[in-house]
Amino acid sequence: MSYNITFGREKYHLHQEMIKWCRDHIGAGGYTNDANPVWDLSIAFGHSTYYFKHAQDLEFFLLRWT
């Protein structure tokens, strides 16, 4: 997955809502065992990075969360 965005601690409280939104609007990804996820994320020290397989999914995500 080559398209990503990283949020700092200021949006950490929205993390669960962002995951739900991604699953509802983009598809399988995140903390799933899906063999071919269309999005994923990593979290370290309060920073969340969302990775998307398709550029248009990142754009859709950005329209909602930035």
PDB file of C-alpha atoms in Angstrom:
ATOM      1  CA  MET A   1       0.000   0.000   0.000  1.00  0.00           C
ATOM      2  CA  SER A   2       1.604   3.183  -1.080  1.00  0.00           C
ATOM      3  CA  TYR A   3      -0.785   6.024  -0.204  1.00  0.00           C
ATOM      4  CA  ASN A   4      -0.778   7.175   3.415  1.00  0.00           C
ATOM      5  CA  ILE A   5      -1.531   9.928   5.906  1.00  0.00           C
ATOM      6  CA  THR A   6      -0.271  10.290   9.468  1.00  0.00           C
ATOM      7  CA  PHE A   7      -2.174  12.022  12.240  1.00  0.00           C
ATOM      8  CA  GLY A   8      -0.630  13.213  15.472  1.00  0.00           C
ATOM      9  CA  ARG A   9      -1.967  12.909  18.979  1.00  0.00           C
ATOM     10  CA  GLU A  10      -4.551  15.649  18.368  1.00  0.00           C
ATOM     11  CA  LYS A  11      -6.755  13.165  16.459  1.00  0.00           C
ATOM     12  CA  TYR A  12      -6.017  10.085  18.547  1.00  0.00           C
ATOM     13  CA  HIS A  13      -9.420  10.338  20.260  1.00  0.00           C
ATOM     14  CA  LEU A  14     -11.068   9.843  16.822  1.00  0.00           C
ATOM     15  CA  HIS A  15      -9.179   6.649  16.062  1.00  0.00           C
ATOM     16  CA  GLN A  16     -12.027   4.161  16.647  1.00  0.00           C
ATOM     17  CA  GLU A  17     -14.457   6.313  14.675  1.00  0.00           C
ATOM     18  CA  MET A  18     -11.961   6.520  11.789  1.00  0.00           C
ATOM     19  CA  ILE A  19     -11.593   2.727  11.738  1.00  0.00           C
ATOM     20  CA  LYS A  20     -15.369   2.267  11.648  1.00  0.00           C
ATOM     21  CA  TRP A  21     -15.686   4.846   8.871  1.00  0.00           C
ATOM     22  CA  CYS A  22     -12.995   3.100   6.792  1.00  0.00           C
ATOM     23  CA  ARG A  23     -14.692  -0.267   7.166  1.00  0.00           C
ATOM     24  CA  ASP A  24     -18.110   1.168   6.311  1.00  0.00           C
ATOM     25  CA  HIS A  25     -17.006   3.290   3.343  1.00  0.00           C
ATOM     26  CA  ILE A  26     -13.830   1.722   1.949  1.00  0.00           C
ATOM     27  CA  GLY A  27     -13.915  -1.955   2.876  1.00  0.00           C
ATOM     28  CA  ALA A  28     -11.872  -4.597   4.651  1.00  0.00           C
ATOM     29  CA  GLY A  29      -8.729  -3.487   6.392  1.00  0.00           C
ATOM     30  CA  GLY A  30      -7.248  -2.426   9.676  1.00  0.00           C
ATOM     31  CA  TYR A  31      -7.132  -5.089  12.356  1.00  0.00           C
ATOM     32  CA  THR A  32      -8.566  -7.844  10.172  1.00  0.00           C
ATOM     33  CA  ASN A  33      -7.110 -11.059   8.874  1.00  0.00           C
ATOM     34  CA  ASP A  34      -8.300 -10.315   5.346  1.00  0.00           C
ATOM     35  CA  ALA A  35      -5.767 -11.641   2.829  1.00  0.00           C
ATOM     36  CA  ASN A  36      -6.090  -8.576   0.590  1.00  0.00           C
ATOM     37  CA  PRO A  37      -6.964  -5.479   2.643  1.00  0.00           C
ATOM     38  CA  VAL A  38      -7.638  -2.215   0.807  1.00  0.00           C
ATOM     39  CA  TRP A  39      -6.468  -0.162   3.786  1.00  0.00           C
ATOM     40  CA  ASP A  40      -4.395  -0.659   6.910  1.00  0.00           C
ATOM     41  CA  LEU A  41      -3.038   1.343   9.807  1.00  0.00           C
ATOM     42  CA  SER A  42      -0.241   1.493  12.306  1.00  0.00           C
ATOM     43  CA  ILE A  43      -0.215   3.247  15.646  1.00  0.00           C
ATOM     44  CA  ALA A  44       2.856   4.265  17.612  1.00  0.00           C
ATOM     45  CA  PHE A  45       3.144   6.708  20.493  1.00  0.00           C
ATOM     46  CA  GLY A  46      -0.222   8.302  19.792  1.00  0.00           C
ATOM     47  CA  HIS A  47       0.418   8.793  16.079  1.00  0.00           C
ATOM     48  CA  SER A  48      -1.795   6.924  13.605  1.00  0.00           C
ATOM     49  CA  THR A  49      -0.789   6.239  10.009  1.00  0.00           C
ATOM     50  CA  TYR A  50      -3.464   5.060   7.593  1.00  0.00           C
ATOM     51  CA  TYR A  51      -2.314   3.271   4.439  1.00  0.00           C
ATOM     52  CA  PHE A  52      -4.493   2.872   1.347  1.00  0.00           C
ATOM     53  CA  LYS A  53      -4.043   0.645  -1.663  1.00  0.00           C
ATOM     54  CA  HIS A  54      -5.800   3.127  -3.991  1.00  0.00           C
ATOM     55  CA  ALA A  55      -5.235   6.869  -4.253  1.00  0.00           C
ATOM     56  CA  GLN A  56      -8.967   7.572  -4.528  1.00  0.00           C
ATOM     57  CA  ASP A  57      -9.560   5.876  -1.150  1.00  0.00           C
ATOM     58  CA  LEU A  58      -7.013   8.187   0.461  1.00  0.00           C
ATOM     59  CA  GLU A  59      -8.717  11.185  -1.156  1.00  0.00           C
ATOM     60  CA  PHE A  60     -12.125  10.017   0.102  1.00  0.00           C
ATOM     61  CA  PHE A  61     -10.672   9.551   3.601  1.00  0.00           C
ATOM     62  CA  LEU A  62      -9.074  13.011   3.537  1.00  0.00           C
ATOM     63  CA  LEU A  63     -12.342  14.654   2.540  1.00  0.00           C
ATOM     64  CA  ARG A  64     -13.927  13.278   5.715  1.00  0.00           C
ATOM     65  CA  TRP A  65     -11.106  13.551   8.259  1.00  0.00           C
ATOM     66  CA  THR A  66      -9.090  16.667   7.390  1.00  0.00           C
TER      67      THR A  66
END
